[in-house]
Amino acid sequence: MKANNLINKTESLGQKKWFLWSIWGLYTFLVIALCSIHEPWGDEHNVWSMVYRLSLPELWGAMREEGHFCLWHLCVWPWVNIFGMDYHALFVASSLLMSGAVWLLLFKLEFSFIGKLFIVFSSPFFYYFPVVARCYALIPPILIATAIVYQKQKNPFLYCFLIGLLAHTHAYMEGMVGILWCLFIYYYVYIPYKHGEPQRAKKNGWASLITIVLVLLAFVQIMGGITDAAEGASVAFGRVDIAQNWLISIYEKHRIQLSMTLHQHVSTLIPKIDLPITLFLYVSITILLHQLIQSSENKVTYRWIVAVSIIWQILFAINIYGMAFQRVYLLYLPLLYIIWIAYRDNKDIRRYATYIVICFWLLNTPAQYDILKDITQEYCSDVSVAKQLEKSITEDYPIISYGAESSWLLKKDVLLADETKNSLENILLEVYPTDSILYLITSHDVTSLHNDRLTFNKICTNIEGNNEFTGIGYELEVGLYTVTRHAQTSECNIYRANR
């Protein structure tokens, strides 16, 4: 009885607007605080560099090699190009998106308030999507908005627009986009037409075209990359997972770590029972999800959404691009979606839905360690290296960078070069034929290039890279050099360039 009273009191708080605003404000404040101490790694700040250095048409064309869609870059674009922000523009964009998602969840989505709290403060919503700022921050606001529109059953055009917009978030979500569109066509175009409602079918048919247009717009951005992948020259080539790898990736981020921690830091008498608890939670989620679907009015719909969405992600992981980092949390999102849209069916479903969310939250314990380490340690040293480079570059010489990720963070005109495609001598000849002194940022040994035509002077060195707890820990020594060309070399190069 006491437990039921506590649950009822907590749920009643969810009806009070002031309390909802307090939760939203607390969430937003904590996310901003975490963002303020997080140092972005290469996959994060590369987007800032692209937005800073490329025009909009160039950004669009760059998606071929980038392997993502331009929507995330466009969210970052105004903060960089209108407000002149440095890499913090990434956090402004991700915080606004996730704060908006939480606002929609708290104020507009019909769902258990306790369940909402466990979602809001789950690791993907609280840390991995807003703080590790990448395109994944786009998904929750779009998915929550889609669920809200579905619950209301009033606006097919907005619903289809949101499905199409979901196609611009991440390739892992395309399976879900496809099945949601197919189900819409079946239930809201074909069935009404079959039952003698041609006007309704026609209206919904026109709405479905919005999804098709947006999906084609997404496809156009990456179709060149698909061709490259077929030819073995793609950002995704060689980065697939065998089944064992993606299962390990999921387990590493979705497991209990409590008893092991207590055993190590409190008392060795505490038994290590993390594995059985973890397995129990996995079994519980499976049973609860089965019961939720069985108790719902749309069993077939929910089975299709879960099956196609998750199978697509698994096939993508083992054939195109591996399941790691934030991608391991994308498996959670189709399950969230179906428990949102099924929530109103009956009381049993509401209970199952809340228990599923709580089980997932309990499996998030590895994230607490990552958050603590992010607070107390340097997540990535690229920012500190970039600051040293900024201080050390005192002259207005051209800057060439070979592969040093910290150089992406410089608010300067930097030629980002690929050493395998463009040698330093070719760049000096073709791009800077008249410059006698240049800066070079590189992680490679340049002593072999030192000769009677080129003189290299080391200005500083530092170590860039990710902390090991990020999952891709590495260290790389980066050097800043001045490259001096002798006068006769410069004249010779001008002669060659003019020929």
Tab-separated table of C-alpha atoms in Angstrom:
chain	number	residue	atom	x	y	z
A	1	MET	CA	0.000	0.000	0.000
A	2	LYS	CA	2.774	2.424	0.896
A	3	ALA	CA	4.461	1.758	-2.447
A	4	ASN	CA	1.192	2.366	-4.312
A	5	ASN	CA	0.648	5.603	-2.393
A	6	LEU	CA	4.141	6.769	-3.289
A	7	ILE	CA	3.570	5.936	-6.962
A	8	ASN	CA	0.217	7.741	-6.962
A	9	LYS	CA	1.697	10.815	-5.290
A	10	THR	CA	4.563	10.879	-7.786
A	11	GLU	CA	2.174	10.529	-10.718
A	12	SER	CA	0.027	13.351	-9.320
A	13	LEU	CA	3.086	15.612	-9.303
A	14	GLY	CA	3.258	15.033	-13.058
A	15	GLN	CA	-0.062	16.895	-13.347
A	16	LYS	CA	1.386	20.052	-11.804
A	17	LYS	CA	2.848	22.428	-14.383
A	18	TRP	CA	5.271	24.037	-11.934
A	19	PHE	CA	6.788	20.635	-11.168
A	20	LEU	CA	7.140	19.772	-14.851
A	21	TRP	CA	8.866	23.102	-15.468
A	22	SER	CA	11.184	22.360	-12.534
A	23	ILE	CA	12.160	18.979	-13.975
A	24	TRP	CA	12.720	20.517	-17.403
A	25	GLY	CA	14.789	23.337	-15.899
A	26	LEU	CA	16.881	20.908	-13.830
A	27	TYR	CA	17.520	18.704	-16.853
A	28	THR	CA	18.517	21.656	-19.044
A	29	PHE	CA	20.773	23.135	-16.357
A	30	LEU	CA	22.585	19.843	-15.743
A	31	VAL	CA	23.040	19.186	-19.462
A	32	ILE	CA	24.487	22.673	-19.985
A	33	ALA	CA	26.806	22.137	-17.005
A	34	LEU	CA	28.051	18.822	-18.441
A	35	CYS	CA	28.486	20.357	-21.893
A	36	SER	CA	30.564	23.170	-20.402
A	37	ILE	CA	33.203	20.716	-19.155
A	38	HIS	CA	33.078	18.220	-22.023
A	39	GLU	CA	35.940	18.329	-24.527
A	40	PRO	CA	34.688	17.237	-27.975
A	41	TRP	CA	36.497	14.487	-29.830
A	42	GLY	CA	37.144	14.249	-33.565
A	43	ASP	CA	33.745	12.982	-34.699
A	44	GLU	CA	32.132	15.851	-32.795
A	45	HIS	CA	34.307	18.823	-33.678
A	46	ASN	CA	34.792	17.702	-37.278
A	47	VAL	CA	31.224	18.968	-37.882
A	48	TRP	CA	32.158	22.378	-36.465
A	49	SER	CA	35.203	22.494	-38.748
A	50	MET	CA	33.123	21.619	-41.809
A	51	VAL	CA	30.483	24.243	-41.003
A	52	TYR	CA	33.203	26.837	-40.332
A	53	ARG	CA	35.218	26.170	-43.491
A	54	LEU	CA	32.673	25.134	-46.132
A	55	SER	CA	29.903	26.984	-47.937
A	56	LEU	CA	26.413	25.486	-47.915
A	57	PRO	CA	26.812	23.915	-51.394
A	58	GLU	CA	30.183	22.495	-50.311
A	59	LEU	CA	28.600	21.095	-47.139
A	60	TRP	CA	25.955	19.357	-49.206
A	61	GLY	CA	28.607	17.828	-51.469
A	62	ALA	CA	30.719	16.746	-48.493
A	63	MET	CA	27.998	14.371	-47.293
A	64	ARG	CA	29.187	11.879	-49.898
A	65	GLU	CA	32.350	11.238	-47.873
A	66	GLU	CA	30.924	12.183	-44.491
A	67	GLY	CA	28.376	9.335	-44.522
A	68	HIS	CA	25.812	11.373	-42.571
A	69	PHE	CA	23.106	13.833	-43.556
A	70	CYS	CA	23.353	17.607	-43.672
A	71	LEU	CA	20.560	18.313	-41.157
A	72	TRP	CA	22.874	18.185	-38.133
A	73	HIS	CA	25.352	20.494	-39.853
A	74	LEU	CA	22.521	22.915	-40.624
A	75	CYS	CA	21.555	22.973	-36.938
A	76	VAL	CA	25.123	23.981	-36.071
A	77	TRP	CA	25.484	26.395	-39.013
A	78	PRO	CA	23.744	29.549	-37.640
A	79	TRP	CA	25.690	29.468	-34.364
A	80	VAL	CA	28.965	29.352	-36.278
A	81	ASN	CA	28.269	31.630	-39.225
A	82	ILE	CA	25.919	34.177	-37.664
A	83	PHE	CA	27.118	34.274	-34.056
A	84	GLY	CA	30.771	33.382	-34.772
A	85	MET	CA	30.938	30.642	-32.135
A	86	ASP	CA	33.775	28.182	-31.723
A	87	TYR	CA	33.192	24.460	-31.097
A	88	HIS	CA	30.701	25.332	-28.334
A	89	ALA	CA	28.197	25.788	-31.185
A	90	LEU	CA	27.906	21.988	-31.178
A	91	PHE	CA	26.676	22.005	-27.591
A	92	VAL	CA	24.256	24.860	-28.188
A	93	ALA	CA	22.652	22.874	-31.015
A	94	SER	CA	22.559	19.544	-29.144
A	95	SER	CA	21.326	21.119	-25.877
A	96	LEU	CA	18.518	22.972	-27.628
A	97	LEU	CA	17.428	19.836	-29.473
A	98	MET	CA	17.461	17.602	-26.411
A	99	SER	CA	15.972	20.245	-24.129
A	100	GLY	CA	13.176	20.624	-26.685
A	101	ALA	CA	12.746	16.839	-26.771
A	102	VAL	CA	12.412	16.695	-22.982
A	103	TRP	CA	9.918	19.577	-23.003
A	104	LEU	CA	7.765	17.714	-25.528
A	105	LEU	CA	8.081	14.529	-23.495
A	106	LEU	CA	7.074	16.189	-20.223
A	107	PHE	CA	4.326	18.509	-21.442
A	108	LYS	CA	2.838	16.950	-24.586
A	109	LEU	CA	3.322	13.177	-24.622
A	110	GLU	CA	0.717	11.055	-22.868
A	111	PHE	CA	2.792	8.716	-20.753
A	112	SER	CA	3.488	7.754	-17.149
A	113	PHE	CA	5.227	10.589	-15.295
A	114	ILE	CA	7.482	8.101	-13.501
A	115	GLY	CA	8.337	6.611	-16.887
A	116	LYS	CA	9.111	10.074	-18.221
A	117	LEU	CA	11.538	10.708	-15.368
A	118	PHE	CA	13.409	7.473	-16.044
A	119	ILE	CA	13.619	8.359	-19.752
A	120	VAL	CA	14.725	11.964	-19.171
A	121	PHE	CA	17.550	10.888	-16.858
A	122	SER	CA	18.564	7.816	-18.848
A	123	SER	CA	22.077	7.841	-20.267
A	124	PRO	CA	21.190	8.556	-23.933
A	125	PHE	CA	18.834	11.413	-23.097
A	126	PHE	CA	20.960	12.879	-20.315
A	127	TYR	CA	24.498	12.374	-21.611
A	128	TYR	CA	25.265	10.502	-24.814
A	129	PHE	CA	22.960	12.514	-27.095
A	130	PRO	CA	23.175	16.086	-25.688
A	131	VAL	CA	26.725	16.144	-24.253
A	132	VAL	CA	28.623	13.987	-26.753
A	133	ALA	CA	27.255	16.306	-29.410
A	134	ARG	CA	26.620	14.521	-32.686
A	135	CYS	CA	23.728	13.960	-35.082
A	136	TYR	CA	22.054	11.565	-32.632
A	137	ALA	CA	20.620	14.594	-30.788
A	138	LEU	CA	18.251	15.031	-33.742
A	139	ILE	CA	16.443	11.738	-33.165
A	140	PRO	CA	14.628	12.117	-29.796
A	141	PRO	CA	12.808	15.403	-30.579
A	142	ILE	CA	11.643	14.094	-33.956
A	143	LEU	CA	10.617	10.688	-32.564
A	144	ILE	CA	8.774	12.175	-29.588
A	145	ALA	CA	6.969	14.651	-31.859
A	146	THR	CA	6.007	11.750	-34.164
A	147	ALA	CA	4.562	9.810	-31.215
A	148	ILE	CA	2.591	12.871	-30.037
A	149	VAL	CA	1.077	13.385	-33.488
A	150	TYR	CA	0.264	9.665	-33.705
A	151	GLN	CA	-1.489	9.778	-30.318
A	152	LYS	CA	-3.684	12.670	-31.476
A	153	GLN	CA	-4.538	11.016	-34.846
A	154	LYS	CA	-5.365	14.388	-36.406
A	155	ASN	CA	-2.615	15.567	-38.743
A	156	PRO	CA	-1.399	13.040	-41.380
A	157	PHE	CA	0.666	15.698	-43.175
A	158	LEU	CA	2.676	16.555	-40.053
A	159	TYR	CA	3.039	12.863	-39.220
A	160	CYS	CA	4.455	12.056	-42.667
A	161	PHE	CA	6.713	15.113	-42.532
A	162	LEU	CA	8.195	13.938	-39.233
A	163	ILE	CA	8.728	10.405	-40.582
A	164	GLY	CA	10.558	11.893	-43.572
A	165	LEU	CA	12.589	14.174	-41.296
A	166	LEU	CA	13.653	11.130	-39.275
A	167	ALA	CA	15.357	9.879	-42.447
A	168	HIS	CA	17.745	12.863	-42.164
A	169	THR	CA	19.030	11.922	-38.710
A	170	HIS	CA	21.075	8.743	-39.088
A	171	ALA	CA	21.230	5.819	-41.495
A	172	TYR	CA	20.484	3.431	-38.608
A	173	MET	CA	16.964	4.916	-38.454
A	174	GLU	CA	16.067	4.278	-42.099
A	175	GLY	CA	14.520	0.896	-41.328
A	176	MET	CA	12.146	2.547	-38.875
A	177	VAL	CA	11.348	5.265	-41.416
A	178	GLY	CA	10.491	2.623	-43.998
A	179	ILE	CA	8.217	0.537	-41.783
A	180	LEU	CA	6.377	3.570	-40.345
A	181	TRP	CA	5.671	4.786	-43.881
A	182	CYS	CA	4.538	1.341	-45.077
A	183	LEU	CA	2.190	0.968	-42.098
A	184	PHE	CA	0.795	4.439	-42.744
A	185	ILE	CA	0.106	3.534	-46.364
A	186	TYR	CA	-1.596	0.293	-45.332
A	187	TYR	CA	-3.761	1.584	-42.475
A	188	TYR	CA	-4.473	5.128	-43.635
A	189	VAL	CA	-4.496	4.870	-47.434
A	190	TYR	CA	-5.266	1.285	-48.456
A	191	ILE	CA	-7.757	0.379	-45.680
A	192	PRO	CA	-9.845	3.598	-46.021
A	193	TYR	CA	-9.914	3.175	-49.804
A	194	LYS	CA	-10.993	-0.460	-49.433
A	195	HIS	CA	-13.758	0.538	-46.977
A	196	GLY	CA	-15.238	3.134	-49.279
A	197	GLU	CA	-13.519	6.293	-47.967
A	198	PRO	CA	-11.759	7.551	-51.124
A	199	GLN	CA	-11.468	11.159	-49.914
A	200	ARG	CA	-9.688	10.129	-46.722
A	201	ALA	CA	-7.456	7.742	-48.653
A	202	LYS	CA	-6.613	10.484	-51.154
A	203	LYS	CA	-5.780	12.994	-48.424
A	204	ASN	CA	-3.505	10.520	-46.661
A	205	GLY	CA	-1.960	9.508	-49.987
A	206	TRP	CA	-0.947	13.092	-50.628
A	207	ALA	CA	0.472	13.269	-47.105
A	208	SER	CA	2.556	10.136	-47.730
A	209	LEU	CA	4.277	11.877	-50.652
A	210	ILE	CA	5.932	14.251	-48.174
A	211	THR	CA	7.798	11.301	-46.681
A	212	ILE	CA	8.876	10.103	-50.123
A	213	VAL	CA	10.231	13.539	-51.073
A	214	LEU	CA	12.186	13.875	-47.814
A	215	VAL	CA	13.581	10.337	-48.070
A	216	LEU	CA	14.721	11.008	-51.640
A	217	LEU	CA	16.319	14.249	-50.447
A	218	ALA	CA	18.235	12.265	-47.839
A	219	PHE	CA	19.212	9.601	-50.359
A	220	VAL	CA	20.547	12.161	-52.836
A	221	GLN	CA	23.016	13.374	-50.204
A	222	ILE	CA	24.679	9.997	-49.717
A	223	MET	CA	24.074	8.143	-52.985
A	224	GLY	CA	27.616	8.969	-54.111
A	225	GLY	CA	28.884	7.342	-50.919
A	226	ILE	CA	26.863	4.219	-51.717
A	227	THR	CA	28.601	4.055	-55.089
A	228	ASP	CA	31.962	4.524	-53.377
A	229	ALA	CA	31.141	1.717	-50.941
A	230	ALA	CA	30.309	-0.615	-53.826
A	231	GLU	CA	33.735	0.170	-55.278
A	232	GLY	CA	35.473	-0.373	-51.931
A	233	ALA	CA	36.315	3.305	-51.354
A	234	SER	CA	34.015	4.619	-48.642
A	235	VAL	CA	34.041	5.975	-45.110
A	236	ALA	CA	32.125	2.831	-44.134
A	237	PHE	CA	34.341	0.346	-45.952
A	238	GLY	CA	35.983	-2.140	-43.601
A	239	ARG	CA	34.190	-0.841	-40.487
A	240	VAL	CA	31.536	-3.494	-40.073
A	241	ASP	CA	30.858	-5.641	-37.017
A	242	ILE	CA	30.587	-9.369	-36.724
A	243	ALA	CA	27.653	-10.445	-34.537
A	244	GLN	CA	29.935	-11.025	-31.553
A	245	ASN	CA	31.291	-7.455	-31.716
A	246	TRP	CA	27.959	-5.651	-31.783
A	247	LEU	CA	26.593	-7.863	-29.026
A	248	ILE	CA	29.611	-7.016	-26.886
A	249	SER	CA	29.166	-3.311	-27.667
A	250	ILE	CA	25.540	-3.448	-26.531
A	251	TYR	CA	26.391	-5.414	-23.396
A	252	GLU	CA	29.209	-3.033	-22.427
A	253	LYS	CA	26.789	-0.093	-22.385
A	254	HIS	CA	23.718	-1.945	-21.048
A	255	ARG	CA	24.675	-3.815	-17.896
A	256	ILE	CA	24.780	-3.548	-14.129
A	257	GLN	CA	28.143	-2.548	-12.622
A	258	LEU	CA	27.077	-1.888	-9.049
A	259	SER	CA	28.186	-4.986	-7.116
A	260	MET	CA	31.606	-5.038	-8.796
A	261	THR	CA	32.167	-1.423	-7.773
A	262	LEU	CA	31.080	-2.081	-4.202
A	263	HIS	CA	33.262	-5.213	-4.124
A	264	GLN	CA	36.316	-3.199	-5.210
A	265	HIS	CA	35.827	-0.027	-3.195
A	266	VAL	CA	33.720	-0.969	-0.147
A	267	SER	CA	34.212	-4.598	0.851
A	268	THR	CA	35.430	-7.772	-0.810
A	269	LEU	CA	32.689	-9.589	1.105
A	270	ILE	CA	30.084	-8.119	-1.256
A	271	PRO	CA	29.333	-10.807	-3.877
A	272	LYS	CA	29.776	-10.048	-7.576
A	273	ILE	CA	26.247	-10.504	-8.864
A	274	ASP	CA	26.193	-7.988	-11.698
A	275	LEU	CA	25.924	-10.601	-14.457
A	276	PRO	CA	22.858	-12.459	-13.097
A	277	ILE	CA	21.105	-9.146	-12.384
A	278	THR	CA	21.911	-7.951	-15.898
A	279	LEU	CA	20.587	-11.160	-17.450
A	280	PHE	CA	17.473	-10.918	-15.281
A	281	LEU	CA	16.813	-7.403	-16.583
A	282	TYR	CA	17.258	-8.516	-20.208
A	283	VAL	CA	14.797	-11.364	-19.678
A	284	SER	CA	12.402	-9.015	-17.898
A	285	ILE	CA	12.472	-6.518	-20.770
A	286	THR	CA	11.779	-9.312	-23.280
A	287	ILE	CA	8.849	-10.689	-21.285
A	288	LEU	CA	7.404	-7.248	-20.517
A	289	LEU	CA	7.667	-6.179	-24.150
A	290	HIS	CA	5.944	-9.383	-25.255
A	291	GLN	CA	3.172	-8.834	-22.727
A	292	LEU	CA	2.788	-5.199	-23.753
A	293	ILE	CA	2.391	-6.122	-27.423
A	294	GLN	CA	0.038	-9.008	-26.631
A	295	SER	CA	-2.169	-6.709	-24.553
A	296	SER	CA	-2.331	-3.992	-27.205
A	297	GLU	CA	-4.958	-3.349	-29.840
A	298	ASN	CA	-2.378	-3.179	-32.643
A	299	LYS	CA	-0.202	-6.238	-32.086
A	300	VAL	CA	0.814	-6.600	-35.729
A	301	THR	CA	1.759	-2.935	-36.062
A	302	TYR	CA	4.017	-2.964	-33.011
A	303	ARG	CA	5.669	-6.241	-33.988
A	304	TRP	CA	6.465	-4.893	-37.429
A	305	ILE	CA	7.932	-1.670	-36.024
A	306	VAL	CA	10.163	-3.472	-33.523
A	307	ALA	CA	11.257	-6.244	-35.886
A	308	VAL	CA	12.069	-4.133	-38.950
A	309	SER	CA	13.677	-1.266	-37.012
A	310	ILE	CA	15.994	-3.482	-34.988
A	311	ILE	CA	16.809	-5.976	-37.760
A	312	TRP	CA	17.735	-3.043	-40.021
A	313	GLN	CA	20.164	-1.720	-37.407
A	314	ILE	CA	21.747	-5.126	-36.913
A	315	LEU	CA	22.122	-5.727	-40.658
A	316	PHE	CA	23.595	-2.249	-41.056
A	317	ALA	CA	26.086	-2.962	-38.265
A	318	ILE	CA	27.329	-6.251	-39.708
A	319	ASN	CA	27.349	-5.189	-43.374
A	320	ILE	CA	27.952	-1.431	-43.635
A	321	TYR	CA	28.992	0.412	-40.455
A	322	GLY	CA	29.591	-0.962	-36.973
A	323	MET	CA	27.389	-0.550	-33.896
A	324	ALA	CA	29.391	1.390	-31.321
A	325	PHE	CA	29.393	4.654	-29.346
A	326	GLN	CA	25.942	6.317	-29.392
A	327	ARG	CA	24.667	3.844	-31.982
A	328	VAL	CA	24.216	1.171	-29.316
A	329	TYR	CA	21.406	3.302	-27.845
A	330	LEU	CA	19.480	3.529	-31.103
A	331	LEU	CA	18.113	0.017	-30.489
A	332	TYR	CA	16.262	1.481	-27.499
A	333	LEU	CA	14.383	4.105	-29.508
A	334	PRO	CA	11.967	1.882	-31.519
A	335	LEU	CA	10.947	0.223	-28.244
A	336	LEU	CA	10.309	3.623	-26.685
A	337	TYR	CA	8.230	4.624	-29.682
A	338	ILE	CA	5.889	1.656	-29.522
A	339	ILE	CA	5.354	1.935	-25.768
A	340	TRP	CA	4.504	5.612	-26.284
A	341	ILE	CA	1.955	5.012	-29.013
A	342	ALA	CA	0.491	1.944	-27.233
A	343	TYR	CA	0.290	3.640	-23.838
A	344	ARG	CA	-3.370	4.676	-24.041
A	345	ASP	CA	-4.680	1.185	-24.845
A	346	ASN	CA	-5.195	-0.121	-21.279
A	347	LYS	CA	-3.852	-0.114	-17.709
A	348	ASP	CA	-1.794	-3.282	-18.189
A	349	ILE	CA	0.120	-1.685	-21.060
A	350	ARG	CA	0.800	1.396	-18.938
A	351	ARG	CA	2.268	-0.775	-16.203
A	352	TYR	CA	4.392	-2.837	-18.609
A	353	ALA	CA	5.633	0.319	-20.346
A	354	THR	CA	6.797	1.881	-17.086
A	355	TYR	CA	8.577	-1.312	-15.999
A	356	ILE	CA	10.398	-1.554	-19.355
A	357	VAL	CA	11.682	2.003	-19.031
A	358	ILE	CA	12.863	1.358	-15.459
A	359	CYS	CA	14.683	-1.827	-16.525
A	360	PHE	CA	16.515	0.040	-19.277
A	361	TRP	CA	17.462	2.770	-16.817
A	362	LEU	CA	18.948	0.189	-14.465
A	363	LEU	CA	21.034	-1.184	-17.337
A	364	ASN	CA	22.494	2.296	-17.875
A	365	THR	CA	24.914	2.092	-14.942
A	366	PRO	CA	28.058	2.084	-17.169
A	367	ALA	CA	27.093	5.612	-18.217
A	368	GLN	CA	27.411	6.878	-14.646
A	369	TYR	CA	31.092	5.959	-14.716
A	370	ASP	CA	31.607	7.671	-18.077
A	371	ILE	CA	29.886	10.834	-16.834
A	372	LEU	CA	32.028	10.877	-13.692
A	373	LYS	CA	35.197	10.376	-15.724
A	374	ASP	CA	34.145	13.106	-18.161
A	375	ILE	CA	33.738	15.468	-15.198
A	376	THR	CA	37.042	14.576	-13.538
A	377	GLN	CA	39.236	13.813	-16.572
A	378	GLU	CA	39.936	15.210	-20.012
A	379	TYR	CA	37.608	13.452	-22.462
A	380	CYS	CA	39.717	14.430	-25.468
A	381	SER	CA	42.916	16.501	-25.579
A	382	ASP	CA	42.255	18.021	-29.021
A	383	VAL	CA	40.887	21.249	-27.535
A	384	SER	CA	43.923	21.846	-25.298
A	385	VAL	CA	46.281	21.090	-28.204
A	386	ALA	CA	44.331	23.469	-30.461
A	387	LYS	CA	44.651	26.238	-27.861
A	388	GLN	CA	48.422	25.757	-27.797
A	389	LEU	CA	48.523	25.855	-31.593
A	390	GLU	CA	46.481	29.081	-31.583
A	391	LYS	CA	48.989	30.705	-29.218
A	392	SER	CA	51.991	29.442	-31.149
A	393	ILE	CA	50.791	30.578	-34.586
A	394	THR	CA	51.799	34.230	-34.314
A	395	GLU	CA	52.425	35.104	-37.960
A	396	ASP	CA	50.011	35.341	-40.867
A	397	TYR	CA	51.625	32.522	-42.829
A	398	PRO	CA	49.568	29.913	-44.700
A	399	ILE	CA	48.783	26.846	-42.546
A	400	ILE	CA	48.865	23.271	-43.816
A	401	SER	CA	47.635	20.401	-41.658
A	402	TYR	CA	48.212	16.710	-42.292
A	403	GLY	CA	45.702	14.643	-40.348
A	404	ALA	CA	46.039	16.390	-36.979
A	405	GLU	CA	42.483	16.443	-35.611
A	406	SER	CA	43.298	19.260	-33.193
A	407	SER	CA	43.928	21.523	-36.198
A	408	TRP	CA	40.245	21.174	-37.138
A	409	LEU	CA	39.441	23.371	-34.134
A	410	LEU	CA	41.501	26.352	-35.278
A	411	LYS	CA	39.517	29.457	-36.172
A	412	LYS	CA	41.985	30.143	-38.945
A	413	ASP	CA	42.302	29.467	-42.636
A	414	VAL	CA	43.811	25.977	-42.621
A	415	LEU	CA	44.433	23.753	-45.620
A	416	LEU	CA	43.421	20.285	-44.367
A	417	ALA	CA	45.405	17.931	-46.569
A	418	ASP	CA	45.561	14.182	-47.078
A	419	GLU	CA	49.178	13.092	-47.250
A	420	THR	CA	48.310	9.986	-49.281
A	421	LYS	CA	46.770	12.180	-51.997
A	422	ASN	CA	48.730	15.427	-51.776
A	423	SER	CA	52.395	15.511	-50.901
A	424	LEU	CA	53.814	18.593	-49.234
A	425	GLU	CA	55.927	19.390	-52.291
A	426	ASN	CA	52.853	19.291	-54.560
A	427	ILE	CA	50.914	21.585	-52.215
A	428	LEU	CA	53.800	24.035	-52.081
A	429	LEU	CA	54.024	23.972	-55.839
A	430	GLU	CA	50.343	24.110	-56.758
A	431	VAL	CA	48.664	25.970	-53.880
A	432	TYR	CA	51.347	28.204	-52.376
A	433	PRO	CA	53.880	28.777	-55.182
A	434	THR	CA	54.982	32.228	-53.977
A	435	ASP	CA	55.012	31.790	-50.188
A	436	SER	CA	58.486	31.387	-48.711
A	437	ILE	CA	57.403	30.536	-45.138
A	438	LEU	CA	54.439	28.384	-44.099
A	439	TYR	CA	53.163	26.585	-41.008
A	440	LEU	CA	52.875	22.807	-41.034
A	441	ILE	CA	50.876	20.826	-38.461
A	442	THR	CA	51.522	17.113	-38.625
A	443	SER	CA	51.894	13.941	-36.581
A	444	HIS	CA	54.539	12.587	-38.945
A	445	ASP	CA	58.306	12.787	-38.753
A	446	VAL	CA	59.394	15.556	-41.135
A	447	THR	CA	63.150	15.162	-40.707
A	448	SER	CA	63.316	13.112	-43.918
A	449	LEU	CA	61.879	16.085	-45.822
A	450	HIS	CA	64.564	18.455	-44.542
A	451	ASN	CA	66.912	19.221	-47.454
A	452	ASP	CA	68.684	22.052	-49.212
A	453	ARG	CA	65.357	23.329	-50.608
A	454	LEU	CA	63.178	23.099	-47.469
A	455	THR	CA	64.018	23.903	-43.855
A	456	PHE	CA	61.764	22.746	-41.000
A	457	ASN	CA	61.795	24.432	-37.641
A	458	LYS	CA	59.846	22.837	-34.793
A	459	ILE	CA	57.844	25.356	-32.771
A	460	CYS	CA	56.015	23.043	-30.357
A	461	THR	CA	54.666	19.546	-29.878
A	462	ASN	CA	51.769	18.182	-27.875
A	463	ILE	CA	49.720	15.020	-27.482
A	464	GLU	CA	46.218	14.926	-28.968
A	465	GLY	CA	43.718	12.093	-28.714
A	466	ASN	CA	40.947	10.499	-26.692
A	467	ASN	CA	40.943	9.256	-23.124
A	468	GLU	CA	40.674	5.462	-22.933
A	469	PHE	CA	37.243	5.552	-21.244
A	470	THR	CA	35.740	6.999	-24.446
A	471	GLY	CA	35.975	3.589	-26.093
A	472	ILE	CA	38.492	4.765	-28.682
A	473	GLY	CA	41.415	5.812	-26.539
A	474	TYR	CA	44.610	6.835	-28.310
A	475	GLU	CA	47.451	9.330	-28.115
A	476	LEU	CA	49.184	11.002	-31.046
A	477	GLU	CA	52.067	13.449	-30.949
A	478	VAL	CA	51.354	16.530	-33.041
A	479	GLY	CA	54.032	19.001	-34.049
A	480	LEU	CA	53.821	22.566	-35.306
A	481	TYR	CA	56.618	23.551	-37.715
A	482	THR	CA	57.580	26.447	-39.899
A	483	VAL	CA	58.551	25.414	-43.414
A	484	THR	CA	61.017	27.758	-45.097
A	485	ARG	CA	61.669	27.530	-48.795
A	486	HIS	CA	64.842	28.955	-50.269
A	487	ALA	CA	64.453	31.726	-52.807
A	488	GLN	CA	65.679	29.684	-55.746
A	489	THR	CA	63.159	26.951	-54.953
A	490	SER	CA	60.342	29.460	-54.932
A	491	GLU	CA	61.412	30.841	-58.319
A	492	CYS	CA	61.686	27.356	-59.735
A	493	ASN	CA	58.224	26.487	-58.466
A	494	ILE	CA	56.743	29.589	-60.032
A	495	TYR	CA	58.337	28.613	-63.332
A	496	ARG	CA	56.910	25.073	-63.074
A	497	ALA	CA	53.451	26.334	-62.126
A	498	ASN	CA	53.411	28.657	-65.162
A	499	ARG	CA	54.363	25.939	-67.605
